[in-house]
Short mmCIF file of C-alpha atoms in Angstrom, two decimals:
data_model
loop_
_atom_site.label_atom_id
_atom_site.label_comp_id
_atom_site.label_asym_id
_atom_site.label_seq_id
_atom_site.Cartn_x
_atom_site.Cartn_y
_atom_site.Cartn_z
CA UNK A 1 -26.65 -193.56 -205.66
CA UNK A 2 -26.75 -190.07 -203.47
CA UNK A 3 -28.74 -187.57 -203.28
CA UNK A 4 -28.18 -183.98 -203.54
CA UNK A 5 -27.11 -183.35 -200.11
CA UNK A 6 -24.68 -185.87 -199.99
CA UNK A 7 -20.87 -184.71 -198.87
CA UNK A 8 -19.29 -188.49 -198.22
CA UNK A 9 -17.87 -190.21 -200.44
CA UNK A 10 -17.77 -194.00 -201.49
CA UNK A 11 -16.01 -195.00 -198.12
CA UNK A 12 -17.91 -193.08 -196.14
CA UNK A 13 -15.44 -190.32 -194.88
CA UNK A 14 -15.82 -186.30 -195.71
CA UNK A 15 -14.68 -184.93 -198.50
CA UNK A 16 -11.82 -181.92 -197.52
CA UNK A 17 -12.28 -179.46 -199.61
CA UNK A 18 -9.65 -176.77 -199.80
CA UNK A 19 -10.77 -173.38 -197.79
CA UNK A 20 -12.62 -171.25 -200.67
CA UNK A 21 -12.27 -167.33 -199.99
CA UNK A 22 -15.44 -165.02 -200.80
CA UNK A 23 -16.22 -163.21 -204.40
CA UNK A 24 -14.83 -160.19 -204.59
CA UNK A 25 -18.10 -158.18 -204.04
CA UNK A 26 -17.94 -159.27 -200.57
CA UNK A 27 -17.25 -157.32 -197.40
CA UNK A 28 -15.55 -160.07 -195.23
CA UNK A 29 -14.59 -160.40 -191.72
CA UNK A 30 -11.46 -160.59 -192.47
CA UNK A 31 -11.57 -157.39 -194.76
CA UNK A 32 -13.50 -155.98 -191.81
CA UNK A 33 -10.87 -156.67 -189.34
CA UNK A 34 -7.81 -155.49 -192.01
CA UNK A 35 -10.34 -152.02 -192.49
CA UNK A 36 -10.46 -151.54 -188.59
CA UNK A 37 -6.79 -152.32 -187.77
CA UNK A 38 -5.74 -149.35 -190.92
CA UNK A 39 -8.67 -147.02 -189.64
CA UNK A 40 -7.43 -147.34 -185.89
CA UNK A 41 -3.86 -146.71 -186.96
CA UNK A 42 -4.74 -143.78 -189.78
CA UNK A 43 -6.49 -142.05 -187.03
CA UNK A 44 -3.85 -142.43 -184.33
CA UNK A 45 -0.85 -141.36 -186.22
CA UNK A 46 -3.05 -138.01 -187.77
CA UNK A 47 -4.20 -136.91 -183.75
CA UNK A 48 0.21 -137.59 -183.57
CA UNK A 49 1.13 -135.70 -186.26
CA UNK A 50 -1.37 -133.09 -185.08
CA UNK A 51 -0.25 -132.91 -181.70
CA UNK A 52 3.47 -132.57 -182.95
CA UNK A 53 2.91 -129.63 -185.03
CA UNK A 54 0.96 -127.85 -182.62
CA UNK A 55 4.24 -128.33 -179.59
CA UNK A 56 6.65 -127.28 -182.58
CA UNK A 57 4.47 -124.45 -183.49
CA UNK A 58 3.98 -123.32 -180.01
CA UNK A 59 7.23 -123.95 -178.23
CA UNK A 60 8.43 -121.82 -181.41
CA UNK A 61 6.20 -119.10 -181.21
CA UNK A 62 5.13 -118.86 -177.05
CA UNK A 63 7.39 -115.65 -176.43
CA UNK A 64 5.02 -113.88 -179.73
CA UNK A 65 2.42 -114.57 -177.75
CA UNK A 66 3.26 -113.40 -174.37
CA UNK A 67 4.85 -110.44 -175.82
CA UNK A 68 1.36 -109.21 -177.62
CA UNK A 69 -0.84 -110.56 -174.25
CA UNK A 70 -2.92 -112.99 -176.95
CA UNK A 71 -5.63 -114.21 -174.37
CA UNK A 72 -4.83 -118.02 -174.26
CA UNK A 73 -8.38 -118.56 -175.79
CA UNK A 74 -7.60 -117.11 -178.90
CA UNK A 75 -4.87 -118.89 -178.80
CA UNK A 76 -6.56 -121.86 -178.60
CA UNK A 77 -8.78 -121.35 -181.24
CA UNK A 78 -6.05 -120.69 -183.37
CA UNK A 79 -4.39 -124.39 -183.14
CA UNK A 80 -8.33 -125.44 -183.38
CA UNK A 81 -9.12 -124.01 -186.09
CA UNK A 82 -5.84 -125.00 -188.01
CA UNK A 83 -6.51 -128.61 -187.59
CA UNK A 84 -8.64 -128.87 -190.88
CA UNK A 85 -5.21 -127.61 -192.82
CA UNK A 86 -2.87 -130.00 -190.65
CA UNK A 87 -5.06 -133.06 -191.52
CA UNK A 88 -4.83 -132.65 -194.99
CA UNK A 89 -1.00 -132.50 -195.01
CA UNK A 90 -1.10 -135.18 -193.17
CA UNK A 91 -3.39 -137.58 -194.20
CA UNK A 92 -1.06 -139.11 -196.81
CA UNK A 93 1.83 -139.75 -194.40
CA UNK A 94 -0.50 -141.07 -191.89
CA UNK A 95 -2.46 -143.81 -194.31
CA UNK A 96 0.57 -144.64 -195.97
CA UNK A 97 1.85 -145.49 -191.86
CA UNK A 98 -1.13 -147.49 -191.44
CA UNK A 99 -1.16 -149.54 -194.48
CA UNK A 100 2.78 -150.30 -193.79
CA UNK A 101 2.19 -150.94 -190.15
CA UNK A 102 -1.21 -153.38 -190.84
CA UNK A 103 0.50 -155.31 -194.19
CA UNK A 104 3.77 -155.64 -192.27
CA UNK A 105 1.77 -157.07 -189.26
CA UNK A 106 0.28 -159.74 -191.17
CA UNK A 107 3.13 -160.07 -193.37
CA UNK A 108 5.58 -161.34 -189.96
CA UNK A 109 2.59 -162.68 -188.51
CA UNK A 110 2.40 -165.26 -191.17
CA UNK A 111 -1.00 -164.23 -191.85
CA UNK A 112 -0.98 -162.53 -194.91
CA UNK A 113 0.83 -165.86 -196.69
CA UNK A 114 -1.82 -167.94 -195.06
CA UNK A 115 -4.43 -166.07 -197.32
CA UNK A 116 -2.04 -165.82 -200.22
CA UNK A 117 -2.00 -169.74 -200.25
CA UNK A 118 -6.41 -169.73 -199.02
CA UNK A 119 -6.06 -167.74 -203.00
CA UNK A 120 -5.91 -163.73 -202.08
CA UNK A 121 -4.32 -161.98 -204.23
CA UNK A 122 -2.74 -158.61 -204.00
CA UNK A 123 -5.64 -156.90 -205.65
CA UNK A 124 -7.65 -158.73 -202.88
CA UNK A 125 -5.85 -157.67 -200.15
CA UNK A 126 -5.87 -153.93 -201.48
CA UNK A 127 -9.89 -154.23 -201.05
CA UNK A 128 -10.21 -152.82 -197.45
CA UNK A 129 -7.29 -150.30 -198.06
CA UNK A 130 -9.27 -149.02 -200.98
CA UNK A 131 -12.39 -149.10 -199.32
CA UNK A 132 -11.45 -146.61 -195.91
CA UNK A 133 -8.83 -144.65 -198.17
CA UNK A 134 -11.97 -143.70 -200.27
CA UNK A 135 -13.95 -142.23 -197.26
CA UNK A 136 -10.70 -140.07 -196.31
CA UNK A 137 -10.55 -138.83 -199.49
CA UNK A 138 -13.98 -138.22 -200.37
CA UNK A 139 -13.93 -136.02 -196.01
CA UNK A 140 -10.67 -134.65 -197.43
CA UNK A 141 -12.33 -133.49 -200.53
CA UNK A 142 -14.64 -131.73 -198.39
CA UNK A 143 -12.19 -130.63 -195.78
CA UNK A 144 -9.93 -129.03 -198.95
CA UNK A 145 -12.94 -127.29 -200.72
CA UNK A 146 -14.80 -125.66 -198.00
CA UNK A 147 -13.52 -126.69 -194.02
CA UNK A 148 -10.26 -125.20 -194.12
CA UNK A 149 -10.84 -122.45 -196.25
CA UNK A 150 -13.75 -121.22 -193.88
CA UNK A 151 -10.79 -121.56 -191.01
CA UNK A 152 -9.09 -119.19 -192.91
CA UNK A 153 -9.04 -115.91 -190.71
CA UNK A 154 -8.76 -118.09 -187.85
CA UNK A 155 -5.45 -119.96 -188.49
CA UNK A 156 -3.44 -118.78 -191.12
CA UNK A 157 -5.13 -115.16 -190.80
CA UNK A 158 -4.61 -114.84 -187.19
CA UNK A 159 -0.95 -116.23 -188.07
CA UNK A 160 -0.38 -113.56 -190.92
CA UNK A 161 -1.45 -110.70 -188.56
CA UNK A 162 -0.02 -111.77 -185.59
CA UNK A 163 3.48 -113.95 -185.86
CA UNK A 164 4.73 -112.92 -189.48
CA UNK A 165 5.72 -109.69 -190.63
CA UNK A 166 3.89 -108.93 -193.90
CA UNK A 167 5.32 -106.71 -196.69
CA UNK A 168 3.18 -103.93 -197.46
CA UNK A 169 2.78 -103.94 -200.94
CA UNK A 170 0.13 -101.03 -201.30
CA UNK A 171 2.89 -98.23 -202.55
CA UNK A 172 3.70 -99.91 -205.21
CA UNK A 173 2.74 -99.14 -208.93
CA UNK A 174 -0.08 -101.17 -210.08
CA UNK A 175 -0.64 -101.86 -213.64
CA UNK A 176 -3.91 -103.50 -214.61
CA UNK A 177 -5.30 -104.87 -217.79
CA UNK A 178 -8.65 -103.16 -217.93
CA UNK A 179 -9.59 -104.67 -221.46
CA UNK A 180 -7.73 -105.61 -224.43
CA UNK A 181 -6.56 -102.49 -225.22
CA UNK A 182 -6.46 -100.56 -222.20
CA UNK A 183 -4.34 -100.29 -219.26
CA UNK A 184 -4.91 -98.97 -216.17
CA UNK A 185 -2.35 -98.17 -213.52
CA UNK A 186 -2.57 -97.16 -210.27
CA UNK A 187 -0.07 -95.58 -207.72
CA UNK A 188 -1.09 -96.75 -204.46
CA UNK A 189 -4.48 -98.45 -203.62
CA UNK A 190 -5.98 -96.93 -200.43
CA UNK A 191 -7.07 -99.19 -197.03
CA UNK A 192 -10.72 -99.57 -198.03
CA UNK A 193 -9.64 -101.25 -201.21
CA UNK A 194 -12.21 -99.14 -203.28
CA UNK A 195 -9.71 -96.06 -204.02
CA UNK A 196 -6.38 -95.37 -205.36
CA UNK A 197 -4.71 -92.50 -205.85
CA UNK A 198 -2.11 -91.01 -208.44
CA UNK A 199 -4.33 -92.98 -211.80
CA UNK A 200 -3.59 -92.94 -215.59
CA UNK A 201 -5.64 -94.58 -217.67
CA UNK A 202 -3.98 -95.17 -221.25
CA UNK A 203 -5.70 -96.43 -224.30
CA UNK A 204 -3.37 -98.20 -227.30
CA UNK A 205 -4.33 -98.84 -230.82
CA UNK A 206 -2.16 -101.98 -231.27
CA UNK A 207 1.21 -101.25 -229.87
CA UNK A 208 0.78 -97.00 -230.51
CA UNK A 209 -1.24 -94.95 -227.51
CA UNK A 210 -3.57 -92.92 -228.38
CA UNK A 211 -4.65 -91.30 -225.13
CA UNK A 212 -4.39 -91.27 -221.71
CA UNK A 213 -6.23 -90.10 -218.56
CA UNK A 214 -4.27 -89.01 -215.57
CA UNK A 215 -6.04 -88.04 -212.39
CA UNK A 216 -5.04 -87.49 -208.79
CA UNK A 217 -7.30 -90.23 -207.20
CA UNK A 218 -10.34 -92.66 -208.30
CA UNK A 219 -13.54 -94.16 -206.04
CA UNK A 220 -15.56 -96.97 -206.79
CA UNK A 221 -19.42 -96.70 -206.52
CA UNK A 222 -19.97 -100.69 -206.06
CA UNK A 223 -23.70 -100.47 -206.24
CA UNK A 224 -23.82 -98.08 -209.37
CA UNK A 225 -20.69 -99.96 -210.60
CA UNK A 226 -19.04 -97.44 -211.89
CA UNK A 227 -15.52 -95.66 -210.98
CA UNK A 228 -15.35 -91.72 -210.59
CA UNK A 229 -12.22 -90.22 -211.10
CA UNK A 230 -10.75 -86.57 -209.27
CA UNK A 231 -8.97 -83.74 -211.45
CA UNK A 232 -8.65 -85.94 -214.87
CA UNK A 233 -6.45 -84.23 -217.41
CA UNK A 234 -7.55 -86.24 -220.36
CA UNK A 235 -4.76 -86.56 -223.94
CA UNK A 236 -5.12 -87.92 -227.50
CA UNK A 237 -2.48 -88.46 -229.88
CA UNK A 238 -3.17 -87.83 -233.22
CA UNK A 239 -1.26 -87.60 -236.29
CA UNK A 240 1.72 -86.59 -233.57
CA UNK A 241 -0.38 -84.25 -232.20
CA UNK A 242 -1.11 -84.08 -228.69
CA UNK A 243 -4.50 -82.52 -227.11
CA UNK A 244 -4.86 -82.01 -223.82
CA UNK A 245 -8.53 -81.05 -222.06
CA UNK A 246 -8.31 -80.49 -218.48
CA UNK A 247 -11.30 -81.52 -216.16
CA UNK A 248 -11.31 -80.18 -212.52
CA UNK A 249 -13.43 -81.89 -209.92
CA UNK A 250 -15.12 -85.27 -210.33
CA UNK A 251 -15.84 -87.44 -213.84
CA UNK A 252 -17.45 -90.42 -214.56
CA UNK A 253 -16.11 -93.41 -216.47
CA UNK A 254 -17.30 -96.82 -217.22
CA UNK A 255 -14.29 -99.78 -216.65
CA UNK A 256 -15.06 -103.27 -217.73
CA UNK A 257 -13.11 -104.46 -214.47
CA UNK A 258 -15.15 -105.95 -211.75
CA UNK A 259 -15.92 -103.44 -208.88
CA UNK A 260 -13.71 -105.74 -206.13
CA UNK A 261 -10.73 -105.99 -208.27
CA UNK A 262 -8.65 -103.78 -205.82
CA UNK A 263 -9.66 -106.17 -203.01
CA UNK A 264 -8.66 -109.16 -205.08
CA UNK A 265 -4.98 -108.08 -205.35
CA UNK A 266 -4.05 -109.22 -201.90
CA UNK A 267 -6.67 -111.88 -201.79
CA UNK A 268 -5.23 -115.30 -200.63
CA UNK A 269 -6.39 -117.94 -202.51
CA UNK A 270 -6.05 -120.20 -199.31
CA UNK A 271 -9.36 -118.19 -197.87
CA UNK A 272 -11.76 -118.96 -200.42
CA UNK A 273 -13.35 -122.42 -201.00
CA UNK A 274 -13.82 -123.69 -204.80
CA UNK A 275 -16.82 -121.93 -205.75
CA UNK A 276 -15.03 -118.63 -204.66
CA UNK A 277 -11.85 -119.94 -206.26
CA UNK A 278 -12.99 -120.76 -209.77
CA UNK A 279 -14.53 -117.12 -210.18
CA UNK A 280 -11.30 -115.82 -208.87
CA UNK A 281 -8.99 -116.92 -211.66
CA UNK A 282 -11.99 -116.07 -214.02
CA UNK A 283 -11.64 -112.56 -212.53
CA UNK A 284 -7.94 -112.70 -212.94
CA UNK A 285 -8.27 -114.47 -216.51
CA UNK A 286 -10.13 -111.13 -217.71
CA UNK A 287 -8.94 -108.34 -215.68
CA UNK A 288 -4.66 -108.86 -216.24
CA UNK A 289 -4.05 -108.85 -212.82
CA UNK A 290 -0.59 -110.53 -211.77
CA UNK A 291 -0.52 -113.76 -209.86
CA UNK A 292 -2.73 -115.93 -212.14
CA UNK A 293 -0.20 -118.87 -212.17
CA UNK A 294 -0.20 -119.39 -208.46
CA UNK A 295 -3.90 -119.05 -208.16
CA UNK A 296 -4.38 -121.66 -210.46
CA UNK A 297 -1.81 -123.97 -209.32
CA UNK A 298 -3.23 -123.86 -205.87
CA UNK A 299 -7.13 -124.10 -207.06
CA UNK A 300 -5.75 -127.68 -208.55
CA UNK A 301 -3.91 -128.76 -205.36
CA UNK A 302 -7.09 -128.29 -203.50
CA UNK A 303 -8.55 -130.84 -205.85
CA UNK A 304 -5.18 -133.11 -206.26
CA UNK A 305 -4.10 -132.89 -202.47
CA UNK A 306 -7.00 -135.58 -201.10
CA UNK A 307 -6.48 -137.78 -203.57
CA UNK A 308 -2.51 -138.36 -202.36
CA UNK A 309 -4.27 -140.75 -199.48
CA UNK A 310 -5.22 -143.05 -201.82
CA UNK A 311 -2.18 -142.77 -204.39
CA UNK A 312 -0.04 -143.56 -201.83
CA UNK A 313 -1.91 -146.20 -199.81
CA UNK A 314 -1.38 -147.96 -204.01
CA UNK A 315 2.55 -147.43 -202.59
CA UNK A 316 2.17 -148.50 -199.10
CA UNK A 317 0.63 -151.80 -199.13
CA UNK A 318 2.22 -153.88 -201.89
CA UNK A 319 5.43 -152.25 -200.18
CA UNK A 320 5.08 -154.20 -197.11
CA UNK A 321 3.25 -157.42 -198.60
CA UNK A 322 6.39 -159.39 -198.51
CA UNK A 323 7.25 -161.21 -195.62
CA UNK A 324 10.29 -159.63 -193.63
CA UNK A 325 12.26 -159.52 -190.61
CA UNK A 326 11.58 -155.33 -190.25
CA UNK A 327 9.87 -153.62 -187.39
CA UNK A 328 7.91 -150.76 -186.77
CA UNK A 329 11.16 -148.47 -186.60
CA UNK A 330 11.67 -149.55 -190.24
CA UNK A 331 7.99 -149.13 -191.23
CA UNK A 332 8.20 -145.73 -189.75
CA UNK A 333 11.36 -144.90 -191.36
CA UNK A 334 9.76 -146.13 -194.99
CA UNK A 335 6.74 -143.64 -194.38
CA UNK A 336 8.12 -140.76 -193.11
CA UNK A 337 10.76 -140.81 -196.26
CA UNK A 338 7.85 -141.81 -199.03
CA UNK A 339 5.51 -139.36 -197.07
CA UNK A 340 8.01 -136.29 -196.67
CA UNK A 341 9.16 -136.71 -200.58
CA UNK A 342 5.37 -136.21 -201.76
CA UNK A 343 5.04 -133.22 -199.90
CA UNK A 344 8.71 -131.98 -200.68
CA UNK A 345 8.15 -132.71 -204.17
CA UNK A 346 4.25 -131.04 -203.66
CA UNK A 347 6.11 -127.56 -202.47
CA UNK A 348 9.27 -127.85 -204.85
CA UNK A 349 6.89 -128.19 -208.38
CA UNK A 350 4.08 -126.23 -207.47
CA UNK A 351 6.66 -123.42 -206.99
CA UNK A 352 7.57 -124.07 -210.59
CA UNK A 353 3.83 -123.60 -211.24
CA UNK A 354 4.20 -120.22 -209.36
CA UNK A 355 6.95 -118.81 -211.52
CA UNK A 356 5.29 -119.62 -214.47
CA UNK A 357 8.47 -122.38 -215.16
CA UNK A 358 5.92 -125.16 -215.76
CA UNK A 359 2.28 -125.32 -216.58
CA UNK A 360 0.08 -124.34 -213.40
CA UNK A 361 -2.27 -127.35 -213.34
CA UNK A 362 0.65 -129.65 -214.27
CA UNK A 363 2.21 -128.60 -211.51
CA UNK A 364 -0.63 -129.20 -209.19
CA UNK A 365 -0.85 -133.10 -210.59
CA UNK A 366 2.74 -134.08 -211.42
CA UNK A 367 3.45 -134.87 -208.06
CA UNK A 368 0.41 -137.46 -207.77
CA UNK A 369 1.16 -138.88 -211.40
CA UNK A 370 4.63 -139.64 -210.18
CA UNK A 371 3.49 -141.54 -207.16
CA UNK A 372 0.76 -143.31 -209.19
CA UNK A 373 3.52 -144.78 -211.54
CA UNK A 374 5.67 -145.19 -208.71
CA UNK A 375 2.80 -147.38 -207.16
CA UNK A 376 1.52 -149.45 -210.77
CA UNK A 377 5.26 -150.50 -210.68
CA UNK A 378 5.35 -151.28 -206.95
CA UNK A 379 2.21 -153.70 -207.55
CA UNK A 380 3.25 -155.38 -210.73
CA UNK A 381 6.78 -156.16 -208.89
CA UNK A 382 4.89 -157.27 -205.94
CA UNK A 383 2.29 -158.83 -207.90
CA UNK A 384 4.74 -161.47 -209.51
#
């Protein structure tokens, strides 16, 4: 007879019990050490890619800068303050490095069949993966929707002003939807983006006008918000018959557009975080100005773009669970070609989006819906 604590049995000797791996719900030391070998490696390959792009950028553009005399602090704020940006291209590339490096590792190591055979499975092994890819994200999601927009005018701002030449789009015609059956257009917006000059103002009655006001320039009062218009020479059409009344000096009129929609027209969407964004395209939705597509494809890569750590870390690790002879040439090869392809494929349909050749927030997400496919058939392959 034996008690509860007994572990013998009838001859005396220990029973050997095979090695039994913990639950699930548990954070191990071996998921520890698998989480801190990825983390290490994440973060060492985004300071590389980060310190790459900044010698590209400034071995390509060091004679802009000496021929403007930027003082080298500025300049150094510049590649500062575009670090938010570069870490959110990057992030993908760099965890989907990681997780090849670390499953490799154990894979050649003979490690990672060792706790195949202790009973790990893939899903398992994905645990610690999983577990830091979710912090990225969730510092990406951050980073996305309010870090690097708030870096705006000191990155791609200072980049726009200083090393691109920008086309001046101010003489052109503007035509505006200014409600659903009125359309305003505007011959050239002035600097302070709250006057224009050379207006008409045209009013339709389904596809037939029947008036229009022409004046030589307009002013916004933003605090009253209403526009005043200079010299209007105001004509209905009725019955074929044309009256014209001629106003000299200044008249009032009431538009339903909002009192910044000159300053929106050459608004990048890149400087404003979510909150702004969302009320831009509602602005946009309801005012007719052009541009709507890309503004919407690029409010839904700002949500989509974190989430590409974690889609492709799905990729990465049951990638490299096999056991193989490769190095970390090979592993570097594998991430740089899965890595580049997202963000090729990223630039390629959300231009698409941008020409209106496929829906905007399709666009945005096909590229991550792709890889997530990409990475269920990856794990059921590996998986069996």
């Amino acid at each position: 007879m034996s008690d509860g604590k007994a572990t013998a049995d009838e001859t005396g000797r220990g029973v050997n019990r095979p090695p039994r791996l913990p639950g699930p719900g548990k954070f191990t030391i071996i998921d520890r050490y698998i989480a801190r070998q990825f983390l290490t490696i994440f973060l060492f390959a985004l300071a590389s890619f980060a310190a790459l792009f900044i010698i590209v950028n400034l071995v390509e553009n060091l004679d802009r800068f000496m021929d403007r005399k930027i003082p080298f602090d500025r300049i150094v704020i510049f590649y500062l303050s575009g670090l938010p940006d570069t870490f959110l291209l990057t992030s993908p590339l760099s965890a989907l490095l990681a997780a090849l490096f670390v499953t490799g590792k154990l894979s050649m190591q003979s490690e990672l069949p060792a706790l195949k055979s202790a009973g790990m499975s893939l899903s398992r092994l994905m645990k610690p993966f999983l577990v830091v890819t979710l912090v990225i994200t969730a510092f990406n999601t951050v980073n996305s929707c309010f870090i690097a927009p708030a870096m705006y005018d000191w990155s791609k701002g200072f980049e726009k002003r200083y090393l691109k030449r920008q086309k001046n789009n101010d003489g052109e015609p503007l035509h505006i939807r200014e409600s659903k059956n009125r359309i305003l257009t505007v011959g050239q917006i002035g600097p302070d983006r709250k006057s224009a000059t050379t207006v008409s103002l045209e009013t339709f009655n389904g596809s037939q006008i029947v008036g229009r006001i022409d004046a030589d320039s307009l002013r916004i009062i933003t605090r009253e918000k209403y526009w005043i218009l200079y010299n209007t020479k105001q004509r209905t059409f009725s019955n074929g018959i044309e009256t014209l009344a001629t106003r000299p000096g200044a008249d009032t009129l009431k538009l339903s557009l909002a009192t910044n929609t000159f300053k929106m027209i050459d608004t990048d969407p890149d400087e404003m975080n979510i909150l702004q964004h969302f009320d831009f395209i509602w602005q946009k939705t309801h005012s007719g100005l052009p541009g709507l597509e890309k503004a919407t494809v690029k409010l839904h890569t700002k949500l989509a773009l974190p989430l590409a750590s974690m889609i492709i870390v799905l990729i990465g690790v049951p990638l490299s669970s096999k056991k193989k002879r490769s190095g970390l040439a090979v592993e570097v090869s594998i991430s740089l070609l899965i890595g580049l392809s997202y963000l090729g494929m990223l630039r390629t349909i959300g231009s698409l989006g941008y020409d209106g050749l496929l829906d905007p927030v399709l666009a945005a997400w096909l590229p991550n819906l792709l890889f997530i496919i990409a990475g269920v058939f990856l794990y059921r392959s590996a998986n069996h």
